[in-house]
Amino acid sequence: MAQQARAIKTRRAILEAAATVFAERGYERTTIGEILARAGVTKGALYFHFASKEDVALGVLDAQMLDEPMSPQPIKLQELADQAFLLAHRLQRDPLVRASVALALDSGATGVDRAAPFTAWIDQVSEILTVAKTRGEILGHVDVSDAAELFSGAYAGIQTMSQILRNRTDLNHRISVLLRYLLPSICTPALLTGLRLNEDRAEQLAAEYDASQKRREDQ
C-alpha cells in the first residue's frame, strides 16, 4: 500500500512539473530533461509511468476528467449540472487541471492528440443526456449528439472568457448562467423547478469534493 501511494505521488509530481513547464515554454519546446529537473525524479521513475513526452502530455490532458464517479441524482440532468460546477471548482483550485485545459487549447502542441479531452467530455455529456432522454427528462425533438457538442463547446468558451477577464474568479456564476439559460431549451418543463442550478449548489459540491480529496490523501 505504501509503495502504491508513493507511485501515485510520483506520477502526480511528474504531471504537475510537466504542466508547469508546458505552460512556461509550450509543449513543443519542452524537453524531458526539463520535466525531470522540475519534478525532482529520475529518468527511470518517469519512464516507469510514461513512455514519452507525448504520453506525459496525454496524462496532463486526462487530468480534466474525474477519477471517481459523481453521485447519482434523482433527475439525471442534475448530474450534468453537477459535473459542470465541479469542473469549475477544479479549474479554480487545481493547477494541473488548469494546465490540462491550457494544453488542450495550445495550437502549438501539434504532436499531441488535443481532441481527446474534448471527445471524452462530449461522450460523458452524451451519456448523461441519453439516459435523461430515456427517462423523459428531455424534450422529444432534442438531438443528444448535437446538444452534447453544444454544451461542451459553450462550456469551453465560457471558462476561457472567465479565465481571460476574471482569472476564473467568477466562473461559478458564469456556469450557473450557462445552465439556467441552456437547460430550459432541452429539459421537460415540469422538471426544471427540481434542478439546482445556482451557485449554492456549486459551493456544496466543492465542499464535498474537497472533503473527499482530503480523505483520500489521509488514507
mmCIF file of C-alpha atoms in Angstrom:
data_model
loop_
_atom_site.group_PDB
_atom_site.id
_atom_site.type_symbol
_atom_site.label_atom_id
_atom_site.label_comp_id
_atom_site.label_asym_id
_atom_site.label_seq_id
_atom_site.Cartn_x
_atom_site.Cartn_y
_atom_site.Cartn_z
ATOM 1 C CA MET A 1 0.000 0.000 0.000
ATOM 2 C CA ALA A 2 2.832 2.414 0.877
ATOM 3 C CA GLN A 3 4.583 1.600 -2.396
ATOM 4 C CA GLN A 4 1.384 2.250 -4.328
ATOM 5 C CA ALA A 5 0.921 5.580 -2.527
ATOM 6 C CA ARG A 6 4.483 6.595 -3.432
ATOM 7 C CA ALA A 7 3.888 5.652 -7.074
ATOM 8 C CA ILE A 8 0.735 7.765 -7.176
ATOM 9 C CA LYS A 9 2.583 10.688 -5.570
ATOM 10 C CA THR A 10 5.483 10.378 -8.047
ATOM 11 C CA ARG A 11 3.136 10.262 -11.023
ATOM 12 C CA ARG A 12 1.321 13.346 -9.781
ATOM 13 C CA ALA A 13 4.636 15.172 -9.260
ATOM 14 C CA ILE A 14 5.688 14.403 -12.837
ATOM 15 C CA LEU A 15 2.382 15.616 -14.244
ATOM 16 C CA GLU A 16 2.431 18.808 -12.178
ATOM 17 C CA ALA A 17 6.018 19.526 -13.222
ATOM 18 C CA ALA A 18 5.236 18.860 -16.875
ATOM 19 C CA ALA A 19 2.145 21.049 -16.692
ATOM 20 C CA THR A 20 4.205 23.917 -15.291
ATOM 21 C CA VAL A 21 6.907 23.615 -17.938
ATOM 22 C CA PHE A 22 4.342 23.233 -20.742
ATOM 23 C CA ALA A 23 2.682 26.445 -19.539
ATOM 24 C CA GLU A 24 6.004 28.311 -19.396
ATOM 25 C CA ARG A 25 7.649 27.086 -22.593
ATOM 26 C CA GLY A 26 4.912 25.483 -24.650
ATOM 27 C CA TYR A 27 4.677 21.794 -25.422
ATOM 28 C CA GLU A 28 6.967 21.728 -28.441
ATOM 29 C CA ARG A 29 9.910 23.453 -26.716
ATOM 30 C CA THR A 30 9.651 21.438 -23.501
ATOM 31 C CA THR A 31 12.170 18.611 -23.038
ATOM 32 C CA ILE A 32 12.052 15.504 -20.888
ATOM 33 C CA GLY A 33 15.138 16.826 -19.076
ATOM 34 C CA GLU A 34 13.272 19.978 -18.031
ATOM 35 C CA ILE A 35 10.382 17.933 -16.709
ATOM 36 C CA LEU A 36 12.773 15.701 -14.733
ATOM 37 C CA ALA A 37 14.551 18.693 -13.228
ATOM 38 C CA ARG A 38 11.299 20.366 -12.211
ATOM 39 C CA ALA A 39 9.793 17.165 -10.788
ATOM 40 C CA GLY A 40 12.964 16.099 -8.995
ATOM 41 C CA VAL A 41 12.675 12.494 -10.157
ATOM 42 C CA THR A 42 14.932 10.150 -12.084
ATOM 43 C CA LYS A 43 14.547 9.283 -15.741
ATOM 44 C CA GLY A 44 13.723 5.731 -14.699
ATOM 45 C CA ALA A 45 10.889 6.951 -12.475
ATOM 46 C CA LEU A 46 9.411 8.992 -15.308
ATOM 47 C CA TYR A 47 9.630 6.173 -17.827
ATOM 48 C CA PHE A 48 8.075 3.786 -15.321
ATOM 49 C CA HIS A 49 4.880 5.855 -15.600
ATOM 50 C CA PHE A 50 5.124 7.363 -19.085
ATOM 51 C CA ALA A 51 6.562 6.108 -22.361
ATOM 52 C CA SER A 52 7.335 9.525 -23.888
ATOM 53 C CA LYS A 53 6.807 13.278 -23.636
ATOM 54 C CA GLU A 54 3.602 12.828 -25.621
ATOM 55 C CA ASP A 55 2.439 10.244 -23.085
ATOM 56 C CA VAL A 56 3.151 12.736 -20.290
ATOM 57 C CA ALA A 57 1.118 15.350 -22.153
ATOM 58 C CA LEU A 58 -1.774 12.915 -22.513
ATOM 59 C CA GLY A 59 -1.599 12.362 -18.755
ATOM 60 C CA VAL A 60 -1.866 16.112 -18.240
ATOM 61 C CA LEU A 61 -4.840 16.257 -20.595
ATOM 62 C CA ASP A 62 -6.525 13.408 -18.697
ATOM 63 C CA ALA A 63 -6.419 15.485 -15.508
ATOM 64 C CA GLN A 64 -9.609 17.240 -16.602
ATOM 65 C CA MET A 65 -11.614 14.061 -16.157
ATOM 66 C CA LEU A 66 -12.834 12.974 -12.732
ATOM 67 C CA ASP A 67 -11.154 9.861 -11.364
ATOM 68 C CA GLU A 68 -14.283 8.871 -9.436
ATOM 69 C CA PRO A 69 -17.943 8.918 -10.496
ATOM 70 C CA MET A 70 -20.363 11.642 -9.468
ATOM 71 C CA SER A 71 -23.133 10.796 -7.022
ATOM 72 C CA PRO A 72 -26.314 9.629 -8.817
ATOM 73 C CA GLN A 73 -29.188 12.117 -8.716
ATOM 74 C CA PRO A 74 -32.970 11.575 -8.936
ATOM 75 C CA ILE A 75 -33.015 13.850 -12.004
ATOM 76 C CA LYS A 76 -30.297 12.775 -14.432
ATOM 77 C CA LEU A 77 -29.824 16.297 -15.782
ATOM 78 C CA GLN A 78 -28.732 17.377 -12.305
ATOM 79 C CA GLU A 79 -25.665 15.188 -12.798
ATOM 80 C CA LEU A 80 -24.788 17.226 -15.888
ATOM 81 C CA ALA A 81 -25.072 20.446 -13.896
ATOM 82 C CA ASP A 82 -23.033 18.939 -11.054
ATOM 83 C CA GLN A 83 -20.226 17.924 -13.408
ATOM 84 C CA ALA A 84 -20.145 21.439 -14.818
ATOM 85 C CA PHE A 85 -19.966 23.027 -11.361
ATOM 86 C CA LEU A 86 -17.342 20.594 -10.121
ATOM 87 C CA LEU A 87 -15.079 21.154 -13.114
ATOM 88 C CA ALA A 88 -15.373 24.894 -12.470
ATOM 89 C CA HIS A 89 -14.205 24.335 -8.888
ATOM 90 C CA ARG A 90 -11.261 22.222 -10.026
ATOM 91 C CA LEU A 91 -10.295 24.835 -12.618
ATOM 92 C CA GLN A 92 -10.220 27.431 -9.849
ATOM 93 C CA ARG A 93 -8.229 25.314 -7.375
ATOM 94 C CA ASP A 94 -6.127 22.708 -9.174
ATOM 95 C CA PRO A 95 -3.100 23.924 -11.205
ATOM 96 C CA LEU A 96 -2.916 20.581 -13.004
ATOM 97 C CA VAL A 97 -6.491 20.864 -14.246
ATOM 98 C CA ARG A 98 -5.849 24.434 -15.393
ATOM 99 C CA ALA A 99 -2.720 23.295 -17.222
ATOM 100 C CA SER A 100 -4.683 20.453 -18.794
ATOM 101 C CA VAL A 101 -7.203 22.873 -20.265
ATOM 102 C CA ALA A 102 -4.439 25.234 -21.409
ATOM 103 C CA LEU A 103 -2.657 22.371 -23.172
ATOM 104 C CA ALA A 104 -5.873 21.307 -24.890
ATOM 105 C CA LEU A 105 -6.180 24.839 -26.286
ATOM 106 C CA ASP A 106 -2.494 25.158 -27.222
ATOM 107 C CA SER A 107 -2.442 25.193 -31.025
ATOM 108 C CA GLY A 108 1.330 24.782 -30.929
ATOM 109 C CA ALA A 109 1.083 21.319 -29.373
ATOM 110 C CA THR A 110 0.994 19.643 -32.763
ATOM 111 C CA GLY A 111 2.372 16.322 -31.511
ATOM 112 C CA VAL A 112 -0.421 15.708 -29.032
ATOM 113 C CA ASP A 113 -3.955 14.460 -29.561
ATOM 114 C CA ARG A 114 -5.633 17.581 -28.194
ATOM 115 C CA ALA A 115 -9.010 16.286 -29.342
ATOM 116 C CA ALA A 116 -9.012 13.587 -26.656
ATOM 117 C CA PRO A 117 -10.321 15.676 -23.706
ATOM 118 C CA PHE A 118 -12.978 17.299 -25.891
ATOM 119 C CA THR A 119 -14.109 13.901 -27.129
ATOM 120 C CA ALA A 120 -14.142 12.473 -23.608
ATOM 121 C CA TRP A 121 -16.175 15.413 -22.301
ATOM 122 C CA ILE A 122 -18.657 15.209 -25.180
ATOM 123 C CA ASP A 123 -19.007 11.452 -24.617
ATOM 124 C CA GLN A 124 -19.719 11.996 -20.902
ATOM 125 C CA VAL A 125 -22.335 14.624 -21.654
ATOM 126 C CA SER A 126 -23.878 12.415 -24.357
ATOM 127 C CA GLU A 127 -24.132 9.515 -21.919
ATOM 128 C CA ILE A 128 -25.943 11.656 -19.369
ATOM 129 C CA LEU A 129 -28.290 13.116 -21.966
ATOM 130 C CA THR A 130 -29.053 9.683 -23.421
ATOM 131 C CA VAL A 131 -30.135 8.370 -20.027
ATOM 132 C CA ALA A 132 -32.067 11.567 -19.355
ATOM 133 C CA LYS A 133 -33.935 11.156 -22.628
ATOM 134 C CA THR A 134 -34.920 7.577 -21.841
ATOM 135 C CA ARG A 135 -36.334 8.862 -18.542
ATOM 136 C CA GLY A 136 -38.413 11.501 -20.303
ATOM 137 C CA GLU A 137 -36.391 14.408 -18.912
ATOM 138 C CA ILE A 138 -35.523 15.817 -22.334
ATOM 139 C CA LEU A 139 -37.834 17.221 -24.986
ATOM 140 C CA GLY A 140 -38.546 14.790 -27.814
ATOM 141 C CA HIS A 141 -37.073 16.910 -30.617
ATOM 142 C CA VAL A 142 -33.639 17.240 -28.950
ATOM 143 C CA ASP A 143 -30.759 15.503 -30.725
ATOM 144 C CA VAL A 144 -28.471 14.172 -27.983
ATOM 145 C CA SER A 145 -25.244 14.404 -30.033
ATOM 146 C CA ASP A 146 -25.913 17.981 -31.101
ATOM 147 C CA ALA A 147 -26.848 19.009 -27.570
ATOM 148 C CA ALA A 148 -23.722 17.391 -26.105
ATOM 149 C CA GLU A 149 -21.437 19.191 -28.551
ATOM 150 C CA LEU A 150 -23.242 22.494 -27.994
ATOM 151 C CA PHE A 151 -22.952 22.218 -24.227
ATOM 152 C CA SER A 152 -19.295 21.180 -24.332
ATOM 153 C CA GLY A 153 -18.358 23.947 -26.731
ATOM 154 C CA ALA A 154 -20.261 26.563 -24.759
ATOM 155 C CA TYR A 155 -18.558 25.447 -21.549
ATOM 156 C CA ALA A 156 -15.116 25.665 -23.161
ATOM 157 C CA GLY A 157 -15.839 29.186 -24.358
ATOM 158 C CA ILE A 158 -17.319 30.355 -21.066
ATOM 159 C CA GLN A 159 -14.409 29.107 -18.971
ATOM 160 C CA THR A 160 -11.912 30.656 -21.398
ATOM 161 C CA MET A 161 -13.663 34.018 -21.229
ATOM 162 C CA SER A 162 -13.791 33.802 -17.436
ATOM 163 C CA GLN A 163 -10.072 33.000 -17.316
ATOM 164 C CA ILE A 164 -9.170 35.958 -19.521
ATOM 165 C CA LEU A 165 -11.490 38.503 -17.922
ATOM 166 C CA ARG A 166 -11.516 37.498 -14.247
ATOM 167 C CA ASN A 167 -8.893 34.777 -13.752
ATOM 168 C CA ARG A 168 -11.862 32.412 -13.275
ATOM 169 C CA THR A 169 -12.959 34.087 -10.014
ATOM 170 C CA ASP A 170 -16.466 34.449 -11.476
ATOM 171 C CA LEU A 171 -16.594 31.026 -13.122
ATOM 172 C CA ASN A 172 -19.266 29.564 -10.821
ATOM 173 C CA HIS A 173 -21.564 32.451 -11.697
ATOM 174 C CA ARG A 174 -20.914 32.127 -15.407
ATOM 175 C CA ILE A 175 -21.563 28.360 -15.344
ATOM 176 C CA SER A 176 -24.769 28.933 -13.388
ATOM 177 C CA VAL A 177 -25.904 31.386 -16.074
ATOM 178 C CA LEU A 178 -24.984 28.915 -18.821
ATOM 179 C CA LEU A 179 -27.028 26.170 -17.175
ATOM 180 C CA ARG A 180 -30.028 28.362 -16.398
ATOM 181 C CA TYR A 181 -30.271 29.555 -19.997
ATOM 182 C CA LEU A 182 -29.320 26.360 -21.833
ATOM 183 C CA LEU A 183 -31.102 23.590 -19.917
ATOM 184 C CA PRO A 184 -34.623 25.074 -20.325
ATOM 185 C CA SER A 185 -34.179 24.666 -24.082
ATOM 186 C CA ILE A 186 -33.833 20.876 -23.774
ATOM 187 C CA CYS A 187 -35.439 19.932 -20.445
ATOM 188 C CA THR A 188 -39.053 18.874 -19.910
ATOM 189 C CA PRO A 189 -40.676 21.967 -18.283
ATOM 190 C CA ALA A 190 -42.113 20.032 -15.344
ATOM 191 C CA LEU A 191 -38.620 19.065 -14.181
ATOM 192 C CA LEU A 192 -36.988 22.483 -14.336
ATOM 193 C CA THR A 193 -38.062 23.505 -10.846
ATOM 194 C CA GLY A 194 -36.362 20.407 -9.448
ATOM 195 C CA LEU A 195 -32.947 21.309 -10.832
ATOM 196 C CA ARG A 196 -30.408 23.113 -8.644
ATOM 197 C CA LEU A 197 -28.539 25.412 -10.999
ATOM 198 C CA ASN A 198 -27.488 28.278 -8.747
ATOM 199 C CA GLU A 199 -24.134 28.969 -7.134
ATOM 200 C CA ASP A 200 -25.132 27.489 -3.778
ATOM 201 C CA ARG A 201 -25.088 24.092 -5.494
ATOM 202 C CA ALA A 202 -21.558 24.790 -6.728
ATOM 203 C CA GLU A 203 -20.446 25.629 -3.185
ATOM 204 C CA GLN A 204 -21.969 22.427 -1.776
ATOM 205 C CA LEU A 205 -20.299 20.253 -4.406
ATOM 206 C CA ALA A 206 -16.961 21.991 -3.878
ATOM 207 C CA ALA A 207 -17.096 21.323 -0.141
ATOM 208 C CA GLU A 208 -17.977 17.666 -0.683
ATOM 209 C CA TYR A 209 -15.220 17.245 -3.281
ATOM 210 C CA ASP A 210 -12.561 18.857 -1.071
ATOM 211 C CA ALA A 211 -13.565 16.649 1.853
ATOM 212 C CA SER A 212 -13.381 13.558 -0.369
ATOM 213 C CA GLN A 213 -9.917 14.527 -1.622
ATOM 214 C CA LYS A 214 -8.681 15.050 1.939
ATOM 215 C CA ARG A 215 -9.941 11.618 2.967
ATOM 216 C CA ARG A 216 -8.094 10.032 0.046
ATOM 217 C CA GLU A 217 -4.867 11.858 0.937
ATOM 218 C CA ASP A 218 -5.125 10.749 4.579
ATOM 219 C CA GLN A 219 -5.517 7.067 3.690
#
